[in-house]
Amino acid sequence: MREILFRAKHTHSNEFVYGYGFYSNRDKCYKIDNGDGILYFCKKETIGEYSGQKDKYGTRIFEGDIVKLYLSVEETCYVEFCDGQFVLQSTDKEMLCGSAFLMRLSESLTSKIEVIGNIYDNRDLLEVDNG
């Protein structure tokens, strides 16, 4: 069974906090409960779910992560949740292994993936140089 875990940027420190994510009707905001009884107010646009997969170095892969995919060619992709599954989205719409724009994130791929950043702090990693 996959571990259910979320991360989001804390509204005050702008650092990622990890735990159970939920919407507080009383406070009208999103929060993360880190399991130690501390509730963190979070920026809604930074909430990402843990995919249940780890990269080749054992780093957890979250929705919103930027990864290097090492297959026949090296590609930079980002992780998103789409149609009920976690997928790798190519930054170059014509690439992703020369076939599709999306590739399902699976356990068989994790030994070929390295987390290199996230879409909130490292947008520059998504820039594509098309010559």
mmCIF file of N, CA and C in Angstrom:
data_model
loop_
_atom_site.group_PDB
_atom_site.id
_atom_site.type_symbol
_atom_site.label_atom_id
_atom_site.label_comp_id
_atom_site.label_asym_id
_atom_site.label_seq_id
_atom_site.Cartn_x
_atom_site.Cartn_y
_atom_site.Cartn_z
ATOM 1 N N MET A 1 0.833 -1.180 0.000
ATOM 2 C CA MET A 1 0.000 0.000 0.000
ATOM 3 C C MET A 1 0.883 1.251 0.000
ATOM 4 N N ARG A 2 0.508 2.218 -0.801
ATOM 5 C CA ARG A 2 1.279 3.446 -0.949
ATOM 6 C C ARG A 2 1.102 4.349 0.269
ATOM 7 N N GLU A 3 2.217 4.947 0.708
ATOM 8 C CA GLU A 3 2.179 5.914 1.796
ATOM 9 C C GLU A 3 1.490 7.193 1.308
ATOM 10 N N ILE A 4 0.497 7.657 2.062
ATOM 11 C CA ILE A 4 -0.198 8.901 1.713
ATOM 12 C C ILE A 4 0.513 10.039 2.442
ATOM 13 N N LEU A 5 1.097 10.933 1.668
ATOM 14 C CA LEU A 5 1.882 12.025 2.222
ATOM 15 C C LEU A 5 1.783 13.214 1.278
ATOM 16 N N PHE A 6 1.721 14.387 1.845
ATOM 17 C CA PHE A 6 1.673 15.617 1.062
ATOM 18 C C PHE A 6 2.810 16.535 1.483
ATOM 19 N N ARG A 7 3.121 17.472 0.609
ATOM 20 C CA ARG A 7 4.036 18.545 0.965
ATOM 21 C C ARG A 7 3.454 19.833 0.401
ATOM 22 N N ALA A 8 3.796 20.925 1.038
ATOM 23 C CA ALA A 8 3.361 22.243 0.567
ATOM 24 C C ALA A 8 4.257 23.284 1.209
ATOM 25 N N LYS A 9 4.309 24.453 0.606
ATOM 26 C CA LYS A 9 5.093 25.557 1.149
ATOM 27 C C LYS A 9 4.305 26.235 2.273
ATOM 28 N N HIS A 10 4.966 26.397 3.394
ATOM 29 C CA HIS A 10 4.392 27.092 4.544
ATOM 30 C C HIS A 10 4.196 28.558 4.176
ATOM 31 N N THR A 11 3.065 29.130 4.552
ATOM 32 C CA THR A 11 2.759 30.503 4.142
ATOM 33 C C THR A 11 3.725 31.527 4.729
ATOM 34 N N HIS A 12 4.318 31.249 5.882
ATOM 35 C CA HIS A 12 5.199 32.235 6.516
ATOM 36 C C HIS A 12 6.674 32.010 6.203
ATOM 37 N N SER A 13 7.134 30.774 6.301
ATOM 38 C CA SER A 13 8.570 30.505 6.104
ATOM 39 C C SER A 13 8.930 30.219 4.655
ATOM 40 N N ASN A 14 7.924 29.895 3.826
ATOM 41 C CA ASN A 14 8.135 29.512 2.426
ATOM 42 C C ASN A 14 8.956 28.233 2.290
ATOM 43 N N GLU A 15 9.080 27.460 3.364
ATOM 44 C CA GLU A 15 9.760 26.165 3.351
ATOM 45 C C GLU A 15 8.712 25.070 3.182
ATOM 46 N N PHE A 16 9.132 23.945 2.584
ATOM 47 C CA PHE A 16 8.213 22.815 2.458
ATOM 48 C C PHE A 16 7.964 22.198 3.824
ATOM 49 N N VAL A 17 6.714 21.854 4.076
ATOM 50 C CA VAL A 17 6.324 21.059 5.229
ATOM 51 C C VAL A 17 5.670 19.791 4.688
ATOM 52 N N TYR A 18 5.782 18.711 5.448
ATOM 53 C CA TYR A 18 5.335 17.401 4.992
ATOM 54 C C TYR A 18 4.363 16.808 6.003
ATOM 55 N N GLY A 19 3.355 16.110 5.496
ATOM 56 C CA GLY A 19 2.404 15.442 6.369
ATOM 57 C C GLY A 19 1.089 15.209 5.673
ATOM 58 N N TYR A 20 0.026 15.202 6.470
ATOM 59 C CA TYR A 20 -1.319 14.990 5.954
ATOM 60 C C TYR A 20 -1.909 16.342 5.573
ATOM 61 N N GLY A 21 -2.336 16.492 4.332
ATOM 62 C CA GLY A 21 -2.891 17.761 3.864
ATOM 63 C C GLY A 21 -4.407 17.770 3.906
ATOM 64 N N PHE A 22 -4.968 18.919 4.269
ATOM 65 C CA PHE A 22 -6.421 19.049 4.297
ATOM 66 C C PHE A 22 -6.831 20.512 4.184
ATOM 67 N N TYR A 23 -8.115 20.706 3.879
ATOM 68 C CA TYR A 23 -8.675 22.058 3.812
ATOM 69 C C TYR A 23 -9.433 22.320 5.101
ATOM 70 N N SER A 24 -9.142 23.432 5.746
ATOM 71 C CA SER A 24 -9.820 23.814 6.983
ATOM 72 C C SER A 24 -10.992 24.728 6.652
ATOM 73 N N ASN A 25 -12.204 24.230 6.832
ATOM 74 C CA ASN A 25 -13.398 25.053 6.597
ATOM 75 C C ASN A 25 -13.450 26.223 7.571
ATOM 76 N N ARG A 26 -13.031 25.988 8.797
ATOM 77 C CA ARG A 26 -13.068 27.043 9.807
ATOM 78 C C ARG A 26 -12.161 28.212 9.437
ATOM 79 N N ASP A 27 -10.918 27.890 9.015
ATOM 80 C CA ASP A 27 -9.944 28.934 8.677
ATOM 81 C C ASP A 27 -9.954 29.321 7.206
ATOM 82 N N LYS A 28 -10.706 28.552 6.386
ATOM 83 C CA LYS A 28 -10.787 28.801 4.938
ATOM 84 C C LYS A 28 -9.410 28.794 4.280
ATOM 85 N N CYS A 29 -8.615 27.770 4.621
ATOM 86 C CA CYS A 29 -7.277 27.655 4.039
ATOM 87 C C CYS A 29 -6.828 26.198 4.067
ATOM 88 N N TYR A 30 -5.718 25.937 3.397
ATOM 89 C CA TYR A 30 -5.136 24.603 3.368
ATOM 90 C C TYR A 30 -4.084 24.493 4.463
ATOM 91 N N LYS A 31 -4.033 23.301 5.071
ATOM 92 C CA LYS A 31 -3.079 23.066 6.150
ATOM 93 C C LYS A 31 -2.411 21.714 5.960
ATOM 94 N N ILE A 32 -1.249 21.589 6.571
ATOM 95 C CA ILE A 32 -0.540 20.305 6.652
ATOM 96 C C ILE A 32 -0.375 19.974 8.133
ATOM 97 N N ASP A 33 -0.750 18.756 8.499
ATOM 98 C CA ASP A 33 -0.536 18.240 9.850
ATOM 99 C C ASP A 33 0.684 17.346 9.773
ATOM 100 N N ASN A 34 1.770 17.727 10.439
ATOM 101 C CA ASN A 34 3.010 16.971 10.328
ATOM 102 C C ASN A 34 3.059 15.748 11.247
ATOM 103 N N GLY A 35 1.991 15.485 11.976
ATOM 104 C CA GLY A 35 1.943 14.311 12.847
ATOM 105 C C GLY A 35 2.433 14.565 14.247
ATOM 106 N N ASP A 36 2.979 15.753 14.508
ATOM 107 C CA ASP A 36 3.466 16.111 15.836
ATOM 108 C C ASP A 36 2.526 17.090 16.534
ATOM 109 N N GLY A 37 1.307 17.189 16.013
ATOM 110 C CA GLY A 37 0.341 18.096 16.603
ATOM 111 C C GLY A 37 0.480 19.534 16.140
ATOM 112 N N ILE A 38 1.358 19.778 15.175
ATOM 113 C CA ILE A 38 1.540 21.125 14.647
ATOM 114 C C ILE A 38 0.837 21.212 13.296
ATOM 115 N N LEU A 39 0.002 22.240 13.135
ATOM 116 C CA LEU A 39 -0.684 22.467 11.871
ATOM 117 C C LEU A 39 -0.042 23.662 11.187
ATOM 118 N N TYR A 40 0.298 23.484 9.910
ATOM 119 C CA TYR A 40 0.952 24.536 9.143
ATOM 120 C C TYR A 40 -0.004 25.083 8.094
ATOM 121 N N PHE A 41 -0.160 26.397 8.057
ATOM 122 C CA PHE A 41 -0.915 27.046 6.993
ATOM 123 C C PHE A 41 -0.067 26.976 5.732
ATOM 124 N N CYS A 42 -0.676 26.582 4.623
ATOM 125 C CA CYS A 42 0.086 26.337 3.400
ATOM 126 C C CYS A 42 -0.452 27.108 2.201
ATOM 127 N N LYS A 43 0.436 27.307 1.249
ATOM 128 C CA LYS A 43 0.059 27.935 -0.014
ATOM 129 C C LYS A 43 -0.591 26.868 -0.900
ATOM 130 N N LYS A 44 -1.845 27.070 -1.228
ATOM 131 C CA LYS A 44 -2.625 26.091 -1.984
ATOM 132 C C LYS A 44 -1.917 25.639 -3.269
ATOM 133 N N GLU A 45 -1.324 26.593 -4.001
ATOM 134 C CA GLU A 45 -0.720 26.282 -5.298
ATOM 135 C C GLU A 45 0.535 25.418 -5.196
ATOM 136 N N THR A 46 1.044 25.198 -3.976
ATOM 137 C CA THR A 46 2.260 24.386 -3.829
ATOM 138 C C THR A 46 1.993 22.992 -3.277
ATOM 139 N N ILE A 47 0.738 22.638 -3.052
ATOM 140 C CA ILE A 47 0.416 21.325 -2.498
ATOM 141 C C ILE A 47 0.706 20.247 -3.538
ATOM 142 N N GLY A 48 1.460 19.251 -3.117
ATOM 143 C CA GLY A 48 1.771 18.123 -3.993
ATOM 144 C C GLY A 48 1.740 16.825 -3.218
ATOM 145 N N GLU A 49 1.242 15.788 -3.853
ATOM 146 C CA GLU A 49 1.140 14.482 -3.214
ATOM 147 C C GLU A 49 2.364 13.630 -3.531
ATOM 148 N N TYR A 50 2.763 12.819 -2.564
ATOM 149 C CA TYR A 50 3.851 11.859 -2.751
ATOM 150 C C TYR A 50 3.383 10.777 -3.711
ATOM 151 N N SER A 51 4.187 10.483 -4.712
ATOM 152 C CA SER A 51 3.815 9.508 -5.745
ATOM 153 C C SER A 51 3.909 8.060 -5.275
ATOM 154 N N GLY A 52 4.571 7.844 -4.158
ATOM 155 C CA GLY A 52 4.807 6.477 -3.698
ATOM 156 C C GLY A 52 6.091 5.903 -4.268
ATOM 157 N N GLN A 53 6.793 6.677 -5.087
ATOM 158 C CA GLN A 53 8.038 6.228 -5.731
ATOM 159 C C GLN A 53 9.219 7.056 -5.223
ATOM 160 N N LYS A 54 10.403 6.460 -5.295
ATOM 161 C CA LYS A 54 11.640 7.153 -4.947
ATOM 162 C C LYS A 54 12.578 7.111 -6.147
ATOM 163 N N ASP A 55 13.417 8.143 -6.273
ATOM 164 C CA ASP A 55 14.363 8.168 -7.388
ATOM 165 C C ASP A 55 15.527 7.218 -7.127
ATOM 166 N N LYS A 56 16.495 7.218 -8.018
ATOM 167 C CA LYS A 56 17.614 6.265 -7.923
ATOM 168 C C LYS A 56 18.476 6.484 -6.693
ATOM 169 N N TYR A 57 18.321 7.629 -6.017
ATOM 170 C CA TYR A 57 19.079 7.909 -4.801
ATOM 171 C C TYR A 57 18.231 7.776 -3.539
ATOM 172 N N GLY A 58 16.988 7.343 -3.697
ATOM 173 C CA GLY A 58 16.107 7.150 -2.551
ATOM 174 C C GLY A 58 15.323 8.382 -2.146
ATOM 175 N N THR A 59 15.340 9.424 -2.967
ATOM 176 C CA THR A 59 14.586 10.647 -2.696
ATOM 177 C C THR A 59 13.129 10.453 -3.102
ATOM 178 N N ARG A 60 12.226 10.792 -2.208
ATOM 179 C CA ARG A 60 10.798 10.684 -2.526
ATOM 180 C C ARG A 60 10.452 11.591 -3.711
ATOM 181 N N ILE A 61 9.594 11.081 -4.586
ATOM 182 C CA ILE A 61 9.162 11.838 -5.769
ATOM 183 C C ILE A 61 7.751 12.354 -5.528
ATOM 184 N N PHE A 62 7.618 13.699 -5.533
ATOM 185 C CA PHE A 62 6.342 14.361 -5.293
ATOM 186 C C PHE A 62 5.823 15.003 -6.570
ATOM 187 N N GLU A 63 4.532 15.170 -6.611
ATOM 188 C CA GLU A 63 3.898 15.976 -7.643
ATOM 189 C C GLU A 63 4.547 17.362 -7.576
ATOM 190 N N GLY A 64 4.967 17.881 -8.730
ATOM 191 C CA GLY A 64 5.637 19.177 -8.781
ATOM 192 C C GLY A 64 7.154 19.078 -8.804
ATOM 193 N N ASP A 65 7.701 17.876 -8.653
ATOM 194 C CA ASP A 65 9.158 17.710 -8.732
ATOM 195 C C ASP A 65 9.627 17.804 -10.178
ATOM 196 N N ILE A 66 10.842 18.307 -10.343
ATOM 197 C CA ILE A 66 11.514 18.297 -11.641
ATOM 198 C C ILE A 66 12.539 17.181 -11.574
ATOM 199 N N VAL A 67 12.551 16.331 -12.592
ATOM 200 C CA VAL A 67 13.442 15.168 -12.593
ATOM 201 C C VAL A 67 14.226 15.086 -13.897
ATOM 202 N N LYS A 68 15.391 14.458 -13.810
ATOM 203 C CA LYS A 68 16.141 14.058 -14.994
ATOM 204 C C LYS A 68 15.777 12.613 -15.254
ATOM 205 N N LEU A 69 15.427 12.330 -16.487
ATOM 206 C CA LEU A 69 15.082 10.980 -16.904
ATOM 207 C C LEU A 69 16.209 10.498 -17.802
ATOM 208 N N TYR A 70 16.861 9.420 -17.385
ATOM 209 C CA TYR A 70 17.999 8.885 -18.127
ATOM 210 C C TYR A 70 17.580 7.617 -18.854
ATOM 211 N N LEU A 71 17.176 7.758 -20.115
ATOM 212 C CA LEU A 71 16.855 6.607 -20.958
ATOM 213 C C LEU A 71 17.796 6.651 -22.157
ATOM 214 N N SER A 72 17.289 6.510 -23.355
ATOM 215 C CA SER A 72 18.163 6.586 -24.532
ATOM 216 C C SER A 72 18.743 7.985 -24.690
ATOM 217 N N VAL A 73 17.980 8.986 -24.266
ATOM 218 C CA VAL A 73 18.465 10.364 -24.197
ATOM 219 C C VAL A 73 18.113 10.900 -22.815
ATOM 220 N N GLU A 74 18.832 11.918 -22.400
ATOM 221 C CA GLU A 74 18.562 12.535 -21.100
ATOM 222 C C GLU A 74 17.505 13.615 -21.286
ATOM 223 N N GLU A 75 16.451 13.562 -20.494
ATOM 224 C CA GLU A 75 15.391 14.551 -20.593
ATOM 225 C C GLU A 75 15.058 15.118 -19.228
ATOM 226 N N THR A 76 14.654 16.378 -19.213
ATOM 227 C CA THR A 76 14.147 17.007 -18.006
ATOM 228 C C THR A 76 12.630 16.968 -18.086
ATOM 229 N N CYS A 77 12.013 16.473 -17.020
ATOM 230 C CA CYS A 77 10.566 16.335 -16.967
ATOM 231 C C CYS A 77 10.081 16.852 -15.620
ATOM 232 N N TYR A 78 8.783 17.035 -15.499
ATOM 233 C CA TYR A 78 8.221 17.327 -14.185
ATOM 234 C C TYR A 78 7.101 16.347 -13.911
ATOM 235 N N VAL A 79 6.825 16.146 -12.640
ATOM 236 C CA VAL A 79 5.842 15.159 -12.207
ATOM 237 C C VAL A 79 4.512 15.857 -11.984
ATOM 238 N N GLU A 80 3.457 15.281 -12.548
ATOM 239 C CA GLU A 80 2.116 15.793 -12.291
ATOM 240 C C GLU A 80 1.153 14.624 -12.139
ATOM 241 N N PHE A 81 0.003 14.914 -11.552
ATOM 242 C CA PHE A 81 -1.045 13.923 -11.383
ATOM 243 C C PHE A 81 -2.062 14.168 -12.485
ATOM 244 N N CYS A 82 -2.283 13.169 -13.321
ATOM 245 C CA CYS A 82 -3.125 13.337 -14.505
ATOM 246 C C CYS A 82 -3.928 12.056 -14.739
ATOM 247 N N ASP A 83 -5.225 12.186 -14.880
ATOM 248 C CA ASP A 83 -6.100 11.041 -15.158
ATOM 249 C C ASP A 83 -5.896 9.887 -14.180
ATOM 250 N N GLY A 84 -5.773 10.218 -12.897
ATOM 251 C CA GLY A 84 -5.693 9.190 -11.869
ATOM 252 C C GLY A 84 -4.343 8.539 -11.682
ATOM 253 N N GLN A 85 -3.296 9.109 -12.266
ATOM 254 C CA GLN A 85 -1.962 8.527 -12.099
ATOM 255 C C GLN A 85 -0.889 9.617 -12.128
ATOM 256 N N PHE A 86 0.267 9.294 -11.572
ATOM 257 C CA PHE A 86 1.396 10.209 -11.630
ATOM 258 C C PHE A 86 2.128 9.982 -12.943
ATOM 259 N N VAL A 87 2.425 11.080 -13.629
ATOM 260 C CA VAL A 87 3.078 10.991 -14.928
ATOM 261 C C VAL A 87 4.266 11.943 -14.985
ATOM 262 N N LEU A 88 5.171 11.643 -15.917
ATOM 263 C CA LEU A 88 6.275 12.536 -16.232
ATOM 264 C C LEU A 88 5.856 13.341 -17.447
ATOM 265 N N GLN A 89 5.919 14.639 -17.340
ATOM 266 C CA GLN A 89 5.568 15.537 -18.442
ATOM 267 C C GLN A 89 6.872 16.112 -18.972
ATOM 268 N N SER A 90 7.121 15.946 -20.246
ATOM 269 C CA SER A 90 8.337 16.477 -20.850
ATOM 270 C C SER A 90 8.259 17.990 -20.930
ATOM 271 N N THR A 91 9.389 18.653 -20.726
ATOM 272 C CA THR A 91 9.440 20.102 -20.901
ATOM 273 C C THR A 91 9.512 20.447 -22.379
ATOM 274 N N ASP A 92 9.951 19.497 -23.171
ATOM 275 C CA ASP A 92 9.996 19.665 -24.618
ATOM 276 C C ASP A 92 8.848 18.846 -25.189
ATOM 277 N N LYS A 93 7.812 19.508 -25.640
ATOM 278 C CA LYS A 93 6.595 18.821 -26.075
ATOM 279 C C LYS A 93 6.821 17.847 -27.230
ATOM 280 N N GLU A 94 7.970 17.913 -27.872
ATOM 281 C CA GLU A 94 8.250 16.999 -28.979
ATOM 282 C C GLU A 94 9.105 15.810 -28.549
ATOM 283 N N MET A 95 9.470 15.764 -27.279
ATOM 284 C CA MET A 95 10.397 14.720 -26.844
ATOM 285 C C MET A 95 9.705 13.633 -26.031
ATOM 286 N N LEU A 96 10.115 13.462 -24.826
ATOM 287 C CA LEU A 96 9.783 12.373 -23.921
ATOM 288 C C LEU A 96 9.988 11.045 -24.631
ATOM 289 N N CYS A 97 11.230 10.743 -24.807
ATOM 290 C CA CYS A 97 11.676 9.485 -25.399
ATOM 291 C C CYS A 97 11.204 9.321 -26.834
ATOM 292 N N GLY A 98 11.016 10.424 -27.500
ATOM 293 C CA GLY A 98 10.652 10.376 -28.911
ATOM 294 C C GLY A 98 9.267 9.853 -29.192
ATOM 295 N N SER A 99 8.428 9.717 -28.169
ATOM 296 C CA SER A 99 7.105 9.146 -28.429
ATOM 297 C C SER A 99 5.985 10.065 -27.957
ATOM 298 N N ALA A 100 5.644 9.995 -26.696
ATOM 299 C CA ALA A 100 4.486 10.743 -26.194
ATOM 300 C C ALA A 100 4.927 11.906 -25.323
ATOM 301 N N PHE A 101 3.978 12.780 -25.025
ATOM 302 C CA PHE A 101 4.275 13.917 -24.154
ATOM 303 C C PHE A 101 4.280 13.498 -22.698
ATOM 304 N N LEU A 102 3.547 12.440 -22.367
ATOM 305 C CA LEU A 102 3.432 11.958 -21.002
ATOM 306 C C LEU A 102 3.943 10.534 -20.896
ATOM 307 N N MET A 103 4.522 10.226 -19.758
ATOM 308 C CA MET A 103 4.943 8.854 -19.477
ATOM 309 C C MET A 103 4.554 8.547 -18.039
ATOM 310 N N ARG A 104 3.905 7.424 -17.827
ATOM 311 C CA ARG A 104 3.476 7.031 -16.487
ATOM 312 C C ARG A 104 4.695 6.816 -15.602
ATOM 313 N N LEU A 105 4.646 7.396 -14.407
ATOM 314 C CA LEU A 105 5.708 7.195 -13.425
ATOM 315 C C LEU A 105 5.505 5.822 -12.807
ATOM 316 N N SER A 106 6.444 4.928 -13.032
ATOM 317 C CA SER A 106 6.304 3.567 -12.528
ATOM 318 C C SER A 106 7.569 3.139 -11.806
ATOM 319 N N GLU A 107 7.450 2.081 -11.027
ATOM 320 C CA GLU A 107 8.586 1.573 -10.266
ATOM 321 C C GLU A 107 9.734 1.155 -11.181
ATOM 322 N N SER A 108 9.416 0.687 -12.377
ATOM 323 C CA SER A 108 10.463 0.258 -13.311
ATOM 324 C C SER A 108 11.294 1.439 -13.818
ATOM 325 N N LEU A 109 10.764 2.653 -13.733
ATOM 326 C CA LEU A 109 11.498 3.849 -14.184
ATOM 327 C C LEU A 109 12.357 4.481 -13.096
ATOM 328 N N THR A 110 12.062 4.209 -11.842
ATOM 329 C CA THR A 110 12.686 4.971 -10.762
ATOM 330 C C THR A 110 14.207 4.855 -10.719
ATOM 331 N N SER A 111 14.768 3.774 -11.201
ATOM 332 C CA SER A 111 16.231 3.647 -11.227
ATOM 333 C C SER A 111 16.844 4.514 -12.325
ATOM 334 N N LYS A 112 16.000 5.112 -13.151
ATOM 335 C CA LYS A 112 16.459 5.961 -14.252
ATOM 336 C C LYS A 112 16.063 7.428 -14.044
ATOM 337 N N ILE A 113 15.629 7.762 -12.823
ATOM 338 C CA ILE A 113 15.141 9.108 -12.504
ATOM 339 C C ILE A 113 15.949 9.701 -11.362
ATOM 340 N N GLU A 114 16.216 11.008 -11.479
ATOM 341 C CA GLU A 114 16.875 11.750 -10.416
ATOM 342 C C GLU A 114 16.094 13.044 -10.176
ATOM 343 N N VAL A 115 15.659 13.272 -8.934
ATOM 344 C CA VAL A 115 14.984 14.524 -8.591
ATOM 345 C C VAL A 115 16.045 15.620 -8.565
ATOM 346 N N ILE A 116 15.808 16.694 -9.343
ATOM 347 C CA ILE A 116 16.792 17.780 -9.414
ATOM 348 C C ILE A 116 16.232 19.114 -8.923
ATOM 349 N N GLY A 117 14.953 19.161 -8.591
ATOM 350 C CA GLY A 117 14.351 20.397 -8.106
ATOM 351 C C GLY A 117 12.847 20.276 -8.100
ATOM 352 N N ASN A 118 12.183 21.438 -8.067
ATOM 353 C CA ASN A 118 10.728 21.451 -8.113
ATOM 354 C C ASN A 118 10.262 22.689 -8.871
ATOM 355 N N ILE A 119 9.022 22.664 -9.306
ATOM 356 C CA ILE A 119 8.497 23.730 -10.166
ATOM 357 C C ILE A 119 8.280 25.050 -9.425
ATOM 358 N N TYR A 120 8.373 25.045 -8.111
ATOM 359 C CA TYR A 120 8.146 26.255 -7.323
ATOM 360 C C TYR A 120 9.443 27.036 -7.091
ATOM 361 N N ASP A 121 10.543 26.320 -6.949
ATOM 362 C CA ASP A 121 11.834 26.952 -6.643
ATOM 363 C C ASP A 121 12.798 26.959 -7.818
ATOM 364 N N ASN A 122 12.582 26.099 -8.791
ATOM 365 C CA ASN A 122 13.573 25.886 -9.847
ATOM 366 C C ASN A 122 12.973 25.942 -11.239
ATOM 367 N N ARG A 123 12.113 26.903 -11.491
ATOM 368 C CA ARG A 123 11.461 27.040 -12.800
ATOM 369 C C ARG A 123 12.458 27.054 -13.954
ATOM 370 N N ASP A 124 13.640 27.614 -13.706
ATOM 371 C CA ASP A 124 14.658 27.722 -14.763
ATOM 372 C C ASP A 124 15.094 26.351 -15.285
ATOM 373 N N LEU A 125 14.935 25.305 -14.499
ATOM 374 C CA LEU A 125 15.310 23.957 -14.953
ATOM 375 C C LEU A 125 14.371 23.441 -16.037
ATOM 376 N N LEU A 126 13.220 24.079 -16.210
ATOM 377 C CA LEU A 126 12.238 23.636 -17.201
ATOM 378 C C LEU A 126 12.430 24.291 -18.554
ATOM 379 N N GLU A 127 13.337 25.255 -18.638
ATOM 380 C CA GLU A 127 13.552 25.942 -19.921
ATOM 381 C C GLU A 127 14.171 24.992 -20.936
ATOM 382 N N VAL A 128 13.627 25.024 -22.142
ATOM 383 C CA VAL A 128 14.094 24.155 -23.211
ATOM 384 C C VAL A 128 14.829 24.982 -24.242
ATOM 385 N N ASP A 129 16.023 24.543 -24.572
ATOM 386 C CA ASP A 129 16.787 25.209 -25.629
ATOM 387 C C ASP A 129 16.572 24.446 -26.923
ATOM 388 N N ASN A 130 15.781 25.015 -27.808
ATOM 389 C CA ASN A 130 15.485 24.351 -29.100
ATOM 390 C C ASN A 130 16.380 24.861 -30.216
ATOM 391 N N GLY A 131 17.556 25.287 -29.847
ATOM 392 C CA GLY A 131 18.556 25.650 -30.841
ATOM 393 C C GLY A 131 18.314 26.997 -31.382
#
